[in-house]
Amino acid sequence: MCIDCQKIKSKPVKLEKQQKQEVEIKQRMTVSELAKAMNKDIDHVYEALLNTDVILDEMEPDTMLEEKWIKEAVKRSGMKHKWAKLVETKVRENKDIQRQPPPDPAQLVPRAPVVTIMGHVDHGKTTLLDSLRKSQIAAQEAGGITQHIGAFRVELPSGEKITFLDTPGHAAFSAMRARGAMVTDIVILVVAADDGVMNQTTESIQHAKKAKVPIIVAVNKCDKPQADPQRVKEELVGHDVVCEEFGGEIQAIHVSALKGDNLLELAEATVTLAEVLELKGDPTGLVEGTVIESRSDKGKGPVTTAIIQRGTLRKGCTLVAGKCWAKVRFMFDEYDQTVSEAGPSIPVEIVGWKDLPSAGEEILEVESEQRAREVVEWRSYMEEQDKMKEDLQAIEAKQKQHQESYKKDRESMAHLSWRQRRAALYRANKHKLSHRLSEKTETEELTLPIIVKGDVDGSVEAILNILESYDADDQCELDVVHFGVGDISERDITLAETFSGTIYGFNVAANKSVQQMAAKKGIPLRLHRVIYKLIDELKDELSSKLTPSTEENIIGEASVLATFDVTIGKKKIPVAGCRVQKGQLDKKMKFRLIRGRNILWEGSVTTLKHLKDDVLTVKTGMECGLSLDNEELEYKPGDEIICYSESEIKQKISWDPGF
């Protein structure tokens, strides 16, 4: 052997140590982020966390993982972790916009009062406005019911102008009435003289007091024979609305909106109160206002009805409301006439929005489109941050709850051996799995997915407010899969098909092609113009989903007197000799054999004879022989035979929306 070979042989071979893959981790990582950092798919992360106390069934790709589970997944994957370098996150500059400081009193000028008409449904609010401005709004509305807020200006013979907000009276529109009270100067509370103080009257009083707005009471329908205005004013005292004749400060005017009685007196009382309040506004500077209503118009696009509270709105102004902005293209008054400008207290319809802002949003003017985009972007960012915080809190609460539950389960099995513990866990999980399929099927059968479309934002909000009161999920789950503003579209039909749902439309239309598409796919379209009818049909559809209950009606009762066998061919058939004690036995109905308190058999009768004749019925006091469809039954004297019928009764949903 050569010297060189000996050197090579004697030199120890150094094996290279296999380098573990390094994974950059950070404190908050989702499942998908961890998988990406490990250069693996999401299933790999799930597998790595098997047999830990992480609930894999509830884990989604965007589920946030705790630090210890991030490290555990990396370790189990044969890798090692290293902390990602902390990058200093630059604090974003607040780009939001706020209302301007209060104006200089020297700039203020008198303005018209903004008056809200409030009260219970059908107490005559719209008729009152209708008479004041000599138009036919009530006649145009479905069933004479106001479906959403309307803003109008009325000029009195004396020259004074009043801006009226007409708010719906039903409980469903509570949120809309609340919005109306927040932008108003005076509330006219309409109470019917023949009906008195009702639920929505009380709510309207509460809204007015919360907004610290003075009230004028209009006791309506005083022309009716059963009218009792005095009783109405006495009832109002119980709600801290004390009229002048009872020593209070609130004016009460007796009116008849239908006949036009005392309406001028009511208007003058409003103007007088406005003078006392010394209402003033600033017509200069940047515009401020409130969205009263929003809707999507085929010709105009997104449209809002707004009350201007400060500044003067003109064509070309750039506005921000919530997370939407507009470059004002056109402005219209309540008669759909183009207007060039709108100052404080003036209601105006604004066209030029890029998206549809929600009713109740604050409108603020900005200097440029770029500034508007900055504000909207900032508000969207802040909303995302708030949602992220909420999600994290929910995840942490869920994980904490699971850990406590896991710990409790382990403690209860601490005394068991490893094999016993594993067997117990298997039995528990097997029990859960056996129920899961049946539970899922039952839930699918008793779920009603719906899509809600409305003409304006406020209408949709009102319907959703009603649906929030739904409390019959144990009978049938109500699932609102989508809601929006505008006519029924093909997208709505496709969505309804996906969820096997029903489309409910309020004050909206569906064109011929959409109707044909819905009919072809079997999608029900429920279009209504009155909200009460929409809810009634929804209740009927929910009720139709429920399994009918079976009602039993006893037709007759008989007692067994004797038993004997009858030979038919080679067979011996047991026969019961009976006497009918009550009602009658009808061969077509169902029968039951009772001995003592035990039901031995239920089924039908194969033979029913009176003397030797086959009969269909046997009446009270008559004797008969009968054989049942179970030949193995043994009759005994004293047994009872009950003849009964079963009828299905449709169940009704227990949900009560309040009307």
XYZ file of C-alpha atoms in Angstrom:
659
model
C 0.000 0.000 0.000
C 1.401 3.392 -0.993
C 2.036 6.132 1.538
C -0.578 8.393 -0.065
C -3.227 5.654 0.253
C -2.342 5.154 3.921
C -2.755 8.908 4.526
C -6.176 8.901 2.887
C -7.227 5.826 4.882
C -6.058 7.201 8.194
C -7.741 10.625 7.634
C -11.260 10.578 9.183
C -14.101 11.378 6.771
C -16.096 14.451 7.958
C -19.824 14.072 7.196
C -21.646 17.258 6.302
C -24.366 18.098 8.805
C -27.722 18.448 7.048
C -28.899 22.012 7.272
C -32.466 22.477 8.501
C -34.660 24.806 6.483
C -35.138 28.145 8.212
C -38.615 29.652 8.342
C -39.103 33.339 8.976
C -41.935 33.776 11.465
C -43.651 36.695 13.141
C -46.045 36.957 16.080
C -49.261 37.126 14.094
C -49.457 34.737 11.137
C -52.403 33.156 9.362
C -52.352 29.514 8.238
C -51.799 30.566 4.606
C -48.962 32.973 5.578
C -47.205 30.216 7.536
C -47.590 27.764 4.643
C -46.078 30.338 2.271
C -43.166 31.000 4.656
C -42.522 27.217 4.898
C -42.851 26.844 1.105
C -45.535 24.214 1.675
C -49.242 23.945 0.957
C -51.934 24.692 3.570
C -52.685 20.976 4.123
C -49.100 20.526 5.335
C -49.750 23.033 8.157
C -52.963 21.196 9.088
C -51.078 17.869 9.215
C -48.310 19.415 11.311
C -50.894 20.500 13.896
C -52.624 17.112 14.121
C -52.981 15.688 17.658
C -52.610 19.116 19.258
C -55.399 21.001 21.006
C -55.960 23.179 17.935
C -59.474 22.645 16.459
C -58.624 21.749 12.878
C -62.331 21.581 11.873
C -62.703 25.296 12.588
C -59.419 26.313 10.996
C -59.519 28.305 7.753
C -56.633 29.630 5.593
C -57.105 33.102 7.148
C -57.256 31.817 10.747
C -54.737 33.625 12.944
C -52.297 31.272 14.754
C -50.793 31.789 18.190
C -47.003 32.011 18.461
C -46.662 28.599 20.147
C -48.586 26.833 17.341
C -46.496 28.595 14.671
C -43.334 27.291 16.352
C -44.879 23.827 16.859
C -45.823 23.508 13.162
C -42.301 24.535 12.112
C -40.688 22.102 14.581
C -42.880 19.170 13.525
C -42.012 19.878 9.880
C -38.294 19.301 10.628
C -37.459 22.951 10.188
C -36.203 25.682 12.447
C -37.641 29.137 12.916
C -36.088 32.553 12.938
C -37.825 35.790 13.739
C -38.475 38.063 10.791
C -36.779 41.434 11.029
C -39.072 44.014 12.509
C -39.929 46.605 9.925
C -40.912 49.900 11.406
C -44.442 50.502 10.275
C -44.916 54.072 9.347
C -47.851 55.556 11.198
C -50.365 56.650 8.581
C -51.316 60.254 8.672
C -54.929 60.898 9.563
C -56.504 62.058 6.301
C -60.060 62.305 7.604
C -62.158 65.458 7.471
C -64.209 66.957 10.296
C -66.913 69.584 10.524
C -65.675 73.184 10.583
C -65.519 75.197 13.816
C -68.708 77.138 14.691
C -69.176 80.115 12.343
C -68.749 83.747 13.246
C -72.157 84.991 14.549
C -71.791 87.994 12.196
C -71.988 85.621 9.187
C -75.241 83.994 10.303
C -78.479 84.777 8.473
C -82.064 83.717 9.293
C -83.041 80.390 7.774
C -86.245 78.397 7.316
C -87.130 75.855 10.022
C -86.740 72.150 9.237
C -89.903 70.494 10.544
C -90.412 66.764 10.934
C -93.901 65.266 10.811
C -94.039 62.298 13.191
C -96.709 60.023 14.597
C -98.401 56.628 14.399
C -99.238 54.859 11.129
C -102.430 56.083 9.439
C -102.859 59.070 11.762
C -102.808 61.434 8.761
C -99.224 62.717 8.465
C -98.952 62.516 4.668
C -102.474 63.894 4.204
C -101.451 66.827 6.390
C -98.443 67.610 4.173
C -100.561 66.946 1.116
C -103.060 69.602 2.163
C -100.293 72.073 3.037
C -98.645 72.030 -0.380
C -101.723 71.230 -2.483
C -100.254 68.094 -4.091
C -101.266 64.462 -4.264
C -98.467 62.583 -2.552
C -100.768 60.335 -0.491
C -102.602 59.200 -3.627
C -99.325 58.206 -5.311
C -98.152 56.036 -2.418
C -99.075 52.379 -2.192
C -102.030 51.920 0.087
C -101.643 55.494 1.340
C -98.667 54.455 3.476
C -95.444 56.490 3.474
C -92.651 54.058 2.654
C -89.599 56.306 3.087
C -88.596 59.826 4.051
C -89.631 62.657 1.766
C -88.213 66.188 2.086
C -90.262 69.127 0.772
C -90.451 72.941 1.024
C -93.707 74.749 1.644
C -94.236 78.487 1.162
C -97.017 80.032 3.253
C -99.267 82.900 2.039
C -97.289 85.233 4.338
C -94.080 84.396 2.435
C -92.404 82.312 5.143
C -90.910 79.017 4.013
C -90.850 75.757 5.950
C -88.894 72.609 5.063
C -90.868 69.481 5.965
C -89.578 65.952 6.478
C -92.298 63.343 6.156
C -91.223 60.243 8.110
C -92.991 56.856 8.110
C -95.156 56.073 11.115
C -94.731 52.340 11.581
C -92.398 50.708 14.115
C -90.384 49.228 11.251
C -89.138 52.690 10.378
C -87.909 53.598 13.857
C -84.329 54.161 12.677
C -85.482 56.422 9.857
C -87.604 58.487 12.229
C -84.586 58.770 14.530
C -82.537 60.167 11.622
C -85.301 62.653 10.859
C -85.259 63.921 14.449
C -81.486 64.477 14.365
C -81.627 67.047 11.531
C -84.836 68.799 12.472
C -85.625 72.020 14.365
C -89.278 71.379 15.227
C -91.363 68.201 15.476
C -95.060 68.245 14.603
C -96.537 65.263 16.438
C -99.665 64.089 14.641
C -102.143 62.200 16.856
C -105.533 61.033 15.614
C -108.372 62.390 17.758
C -110.350 59.152 17.354
C -107.415 56.846 18.135
C -105.230 58.520 20.758
C -101.620 57.882 21.756
C -100.255 54.678 20.160
C -96.888 52.834 20.204
C -95.263 54.875 17.440
C -96.585 58.109 18.960
C -94.619 57.251 22.114
C -91.495 56.402 20.057
C -91.754 59.701 18.175
C -91.914 61.611 21.486
C -88.789 59.768 22.670
C -86.903 60.592 19.442
C -87.826 64.271 19.743
C -86.738 64.424 23.391
C -83.484 62.608 22.658
C -82.687 65.167 19.949
C -83.860 67.990 22.295
C -86.281 69.261 19.653
C -89.433 71.269 20.590
C -92.823 69.709 19.805
C -96.089 71.056 18.383
C -99.070 68.679 18.712
C -101.452 68.417 15.738
C -104.613 66.663 16.922
C -105.856 65.340 13.580
C -109.199 63.904 12.383
C -111.140 66.306 14.605
C -113.953 66.233 12.005
C -114.828 62.615 12.871
C -117.910 61.997 15.069
C -115.948 59.816 17.529
C -113.124 62.375 17.845
C -112.103 63.280 21.420
C -109.199 65.813 21.315
C -109.392 66.386 25.067
C -108.692 62.700 25.792
C -105.687 62.790 23.431
C -104.142 65.762 25.268
C -104.750 64.085 28.633
C -102.998 60.920 27.390
C -100.038 63.007 26.210
C -99.557 64.398 29.734
C -98.629 60.847 30.790
C -95.706 61.049 28.347
C -94.466 64.445 29.630
C -96.016 66.286 26.690
C -97.967 68.977 28.559
C -100.108 71.236 26.367
C -100.686 74.942 27.090
C -104.207 74.457 28.500
C -102.740 72.126 31.156
C -100.092 74.680 32.147
C -97.384 73.489 29.775
C -95.541 75.189 26.904
C -96.518 72.870 24.045
C -98.999 74.203 21.497
C -101.840 71.847 20.508
C -103.740 72.638 17.307
C -107.010 70.852 16.426
C -106.889 70.083 12.703
C -108.516 68.054 9.965
C -105.905 67.271 7.337
C -108.538 65.823 5.016
C -110.837 68.894 5.095
C -108.018 71.429 5.558
C -109.383 72.799 8.845
C -106.956 74.923 10.922
C -103.927 74.078 8.759
C -102.958 77.737 8.426
C -103.123 78.025 12.214
C -100.759 75.039 12.483
C -98.329 76.608 9.968
C -98.433 79.946 11.816
C -97.752 78.169 15.138
C -94.700 76.550 13.478
C -93.412 79.900 12.155
C -93.982 81.543 15.576
C -92.013 78.826 17.346
C -89.249 79.148 14.714
C -89.028 82.884 15.435
C -88.691 82.176 19.158
C -85.889 79.697 18.396
C -84.108 82.357 16.274
C -82.937 79.816 13.705
C -79.893 80.965 11.743
C -77.493 79.413 9.309
C -74.154 80.160 7.665
C -74.495 80.296 3.845
C -70.733 80.806 3.390
C -67.804 78.415 3.587
C -67.671 74.683 2.930
C -70.948 72.769 2.644
C -72.230 70.569 5.482
C -75.389 68.489 5.374
C -77.042 65.139 6.071
C -78.151 62.356 3.717
C -81.881 61.894 4.299
C -82.366 59.202 1.690
C -80.347 57.440 -1.004
C -81.408 55.426 -4.028
C -80.158 54.165 -7.356
C -81.837 55.758 -10.377
C -81.601 54.223 -13.867
C -81.037 57.552 -15.588
C -79.208 59.472 -12.865
C -77.166 56.734 -11.143
C -76.651 56.961 -7.346
C -78.877 59.763 -6.001
C -79.240 61.209 -2.492
C -81.849 63.438 -0.912
C -80.053 65.758 1.508
C -80.721 68.664 3.836
C -78.044 71.372 3.605
C -77.118 72.620 7.079
C -74.223 74.971 6.297
C -72.709 76.630 3.234
C -74.271 76.833 -0.226
C -74.199 73.780 -2.474
C -73.522 74.450 -6.156
C -72.850 72.404 -9.264
C -69.211 71.223 -9.317
C -68.815 70.977 -5.521
C -66.899 67.914 -4.276
C -68.621 66.112 -1.386
C -67.780 63.230 0.948
C -70.358 61.131 2.844
C -69.134 58.083 4.751
C -66.942 56.076 2.352
C -68.463 57.649 -0.787
C -67.735 60.878 -2.627
C -69.381 62.945 -5.335
C -68.656 65.628 -7.879
C -72.042 67.362 -8.026
C -73.337 67.171 -11.612
C -76.980 68.103 -11.088
C -79.288 69.192 -8.292
C -83.071 68.828 -8.237
C -85.825 70.073 -5.940
C -88.786 67.975 -4.687
C -90.653 68.639 -7.959
C -87.724 67.222 -10.016
C -86.830 70.717 -11.280
C -83.139 71.589 -11.739
C -81.769 74.055 -9.171
C -78.499 75.973 -9.357
C -77.792 76.244 -5.616
C -79.092 75.169 -2.208
C -78.389 76.927 1.092
C -79.114 76.079 4.757
C -82.437 74.273 5.462
C -83.026 73.543 1.770
C -83.754 69.921 0.743
C -82.100 68.925 -2.515
C -81.548 65.806 -4.623
C -77.848 65.402 -5.495
C -76.606 63.575 -8.611
C -72.926 62.742 -9.150
C -72.085 60.174 -6.461
C -69.529 57.513 -7.338
C -71.166 55.063 -4.907
C -74.367 55.067 -2.867
C -73.902 56.519 0.643
C -76.111 55.292 3.471
C -79.004 57.382 4.716
C -78.023 59.335 7.818
C -74.405 59.897 6.697
C -72.837 63.319 7.261
C -72.080 65.260 4.055
C -68.922 67.421 4.058
C -67.424 69.446 1.231
C -63.728 69.099 0.338
C -61.455 71.230 -1.859
C -60.726 68.713 -4.612
C -61.390 65.225 -5.979
C -57.929 64.144 -4.806
C -58.798 65.223 -1.251
C -62.123 63.341 -1.474
C -60.298 60.155 -2.513
C -57.851 60.571 0.400
C -60.714 60.895 2.900
C -62.584 57.867 1.515
C -59.374 55.795 1.425
C -58.558 56.748 5.036
C -62.069 55.876 6.249
C -61.949 52.518 4.453
C -58.522 51.832 5.993
C -59.784 52.681 9.506
C -62.804 50.430 9.018
C -60.482 47.569 7.991
C -58.310 48.190 11.077
C -61.341 48.137 13.364
C -62.610 44.946 11.754
C -59.174 43.328 12.147
C -59.151 44.183 15.845
C -62.623 42.703 16.267
C -61.584 39.532 14.405
C -58.470 39.135 16.575
C -60.504 39.552 19.749
C -63.022 36.968 18.525
C -60.214 34.519 17.620
C -58.503 34.961 20.970
C -61.780 34.473 22.839
C -62.518 31.310 20.815
C -59.028 29.895 21.395
C -59.232 30.642 25.100
C -62.617 28.950 25.314
C -61.280 25.901 23.452
C -58.168 25.665 25.631
C -60.282 25.786 28.780
C -62.597 23.109 27.384
C -59.599 20.969 26.321
C -57.996 21.341 29.759
C -61.245 20.400 31.480
C -61.621 17.284 29.295
C -58.029 16.210 30.045
C -58.504 16.721 33.764
C -61.626 14.545 33.731
C -59.545 11.752 32.117
C -56.395 12.214 34.203
C -57.048 9.012 36.205
C -57.326 6.870 33.027
C -54.486 5.054 31.323
C -53.316 6.147 27.882
C -55.325 3.397 26.119
C -58.475 4.102 28.166
C -58.191 7.833 27.444
C -57.821 7.201 23.721
C -60.853 4.878 23.697
C -62.945 7.446 25.587
C -62.005 10.224 23.138
C -62.817 7.944 20.194
C -66.267 7.151 21.630
C -66.983 10.872 22.198
C -65.936 11.856 18.674
C -67.826 8.945 17.133
C -70.985 10.131 18.891
C -70.494 13.651 17.505
C -69.879 12.393 13.965
C -72.971 10.178 13.993
C -75.136 13.223 14.723
C -73.429 15.641 12.380
C -74.933 14.365 9.124
C -78.521 14.246 10.394
C -78.171 17.684 11.994
C -76.887 19.140 8.734
C -79.746 17.627 6.735
C -82.320 18.917 9.195
C -80.833 22.414 9.108
C -80.797 22.466 5.318
C -84.467 21.480 5.219
C -85.462 24.159 7.698
C -83.603 27.140 6.290
C -85.065 29.913 4.158
C -82.368 31.889 2.306
C -83.657 35.249 1.037
C -82.383 38.193 -1.005
C -83.804 41.631 -0.158
C -83.884 44.462 -2.716
C -85.405 47.908 -2.118
C -85.888 51.152 -3.987
C -83.886 53.251 -1.524
C -81.359 52.668 1.230
C -83.842 53.582 3.974
C -86.422 51.037 2.759
C -83.841 48.233 2.787
C -82.671 49.315 6.243
C -86.263 49.298 7.516
C -86.852 45.746 6.215
C -83.558 44.536 7.712
C -84.549 46.103 11.046
C -87.748 44.038 10.988
C -85.811 40.883 10.072
C -83.430 41.489 12.993
C -86.389 40.841 15.303
C -86.707 37.294 13.874
C -86.620 34.901 16.826
C -87.883 31.589 15.426
C -84.585 30.015 14.291
C -85.479 26.877 16.257
C -88.414 26.391 13.858
C -86.863 27.626 10.598
C -83.644 29.564 10.128
C -83.981 32.828 8.189
C -80.804 33.569 6.223
C -80.442 36.962 4.471
C -77.759 36.039 1.919
C -77.753 39.421 0.148
C -79.436 42.815 0.244
C -79.126 45.906 -1.895
C -80.702 48.938 -3.550
C -82.141 48.880 -7.080
C -84.219 46.699 -9.423
C -83.921 42.901 -9.525
C -80.939 41.957 -11.711
C -79.699 38.755 -13.354
C -76.970 38.644 -10.705
C -79.676 38.442 -8.022
C -81.287 35.512 -9.843
C -77.929 33.703 -10.098
C -77.272 34.308 -6.403
C -80.749 33.052 -5.462
C -80.150 29.918 -7.557
C -76.840 29.280 -5.781
C -78.473 29.432 -2.343
C -81.876 28.006 -3.418
C -83.386 31.226 -2.103
C -86.305 33.589 -2.648
C -86.041 37.201 -3.800
C -88.125 39.797 -1.959
C -88.374 43.159 -3.703
C -89.831 46.327 -2.228
C -90.887 49.138 -4.587
C -88.587 47.677 -7.267
C -89.191 46.093 -10.675
C -87.874 43.108 -12.598
C -87.668 43.464 -16.391
C -89.030 40.803 -18.727
C -85.697 39.018 -19.284
C -85.066 38.830 -15.521
C -88.591 37.458 -14.948
C -88.090 34.831 -17.665
C -84.718 33.866 -16.179
C -86.307 33.537 -12.719
C -89.172 31.417 -14.078
C -86.753 29.171 -15.975
C -84.593 28.591 -12.888
C -87.597 28.276 -10.564
C -86.621 31.291 -8.431
C -89.626 32.853 -6.635
C -89.902 36.647 -7.073
C -91.986 38.338 -4.356
C -92.469 41.973 -5.357
C -94.428 44.295 -3.067
C -95.217 47.975 -2.706
C -96.444 47.784 0.898
C -93.992 46.594 3.522
C -96.638 44.891 5.678
C -97.698 42.657 2.781
C -94.075 41.741 2.090
C -93.583 40.634 5.697
C -96.903 38.731 5.689
C -95.822 36.759 2.609
C -92.427 36.085 4.186
C -94.187 34.720 7.304
C -96.335 32.477 5.087
C -93.261 31.137 3.276
C -91.480 30.469 6.579
C -94.600 28.662 7.849
C -94.730 26.533 4.671
C -91.228 25.241 5.474
C -92.377 23.803 8.809
C -93.311 20.131 9.089
C -97.105 19.899 9.497
C -98.328 18.536 12.823
C -100.668 15.526 12.871
C -104.000 15.850 14.629
C -105.898 12.718 15.644
C -109.702 12.642 15.666
C -111.422 9.689 17.393
C -114.396 8.568 15.296
C -115.601 5.602 17.317
C -114.891 3.294 20.262
C -115.821 -0.378 20.629
C -115.242 -3.035 23.307
C -114.393 -6.698 22.618
C -117.119 -8.996 24.018
C -115.902 -12.355 22.681
C -113.273 -13.922 20.410
C -113.553 -16.748 17.886
C -111.757 -18.117 14.831
C -113.041 -18.180 11.267
C -111.599 -20.658 8.767
C -110.889 -19.202 5.345
C -109.381 -21.853 3.088
C -106.764 -23.581 5.216
C -106.211 -20.541 7.427
C -107.735 -19.807 10.797
C -108.269 -16.086 11.234
C -108.955 -14.661 14.717
C -112.070 -12.464 14.876
C -113.169 -10.087 17.645
C -116.863 -9.835 18.426
C -117.453 -6.205 19.477
C -120.129 -3.716 20.443
C -119.745 -0.068 19.392
C -119.901 2.071 22.560
C -119.451 5.527 21.028
C -119.472 7.049 17.531
C -119.019 4.585 14.692
C -116.426 2.223 13.228
C -115.444 3.118 9.658
C -113.543 0.482 7.689
C -111.656 3.149 5.690
C -110.120 4.720 8.821
C -107.232 3.660 11.063
C -107.702 1.400 14.090
C -105.944 0.848 17.402
C -106.149 -2.102 19.832
C -105.778 -1.158 23.511
C -105.472 -3.497 26.501
C -105.485 -1.698 29.825
C -103.213 1.290 29.211
C -101.058 -0.362 26.561
C -101.446 0.082 22.812
C -100.949 -3.406 21.321
C -101.433 -2.591 17.687
C -102.195 0.165 15.149
C -103.268 -0.430 11.578
C -106.313 -1.127 9.436
C -109.260 -3.537 9.483
C -109.339 -6.321 6.884
C -112.903 -7.500 7.601
C -115.867 -5.723 9.183
C -119.163 -7.638 9.390
C -122.571 -6.940 10.877
C -124.336 -10.303 11.314
C -123.159 -12.070 8.122
C -122.922 -9.022 5.878
C -119.754 -7.139 4.991
C -120.285 -3.499 5.921
C -118.285 -0.253 5.712
C -119.577 1.311 8.952
C -121.059 0.133 12.240
C -122.852 2.670 14.462
C -123.274 3.103 18.232
C -125.019 0.180 19.998
C -124.568 -2.258 17.102
C -122.562 -5.453 17.309
C -120.007 -6.528 14.742
C -117.165 -8.889 14.000
C -113.845 -7.590 12.820
C -110.409 -8.883 11.986
C -107.307 -6.750 11.898
C -104.388 -6.794 9.451
C -102.213 -8.638 11.983
C -103.228 -12.300 12.112
C -100.918 -13.039 15.045
C -102.869 -10.769 17.420
C -104.826 -12.421 20.214
C -107.969 -10.608 21.330
C -109.328 -10.793 24.845
C -112.732 -9.757 26.154
C -112.454 -6.263 27.609
C -109.990 -5.044 24.984
C -110.825 -1.654 23.432
C -110.798 -0.926 19.736
C -110.484 2.732 18.721
C -111.339 3.984 15.232
C -109.616 7.266 14.375
C -108.564 9.542 11.532
C -105.396 11.631 11.154
C -105.263 15.071 9.577
C -102.270 17.283 8.911
C -102.343 20.796 10.379
C -100.084 23.435 8.872
C -97.746 24.946 11.426
C -97.375 28.701 11.770
C -94.101 30.442 12.470
C -94.034 31.860 15.984
C -92.248 35.063 14.901
C -94.237 38.216 15.592
C -92.705 41.276 13.859
C -95.150 43.603 15.628
C -97.927 43.973 13.054
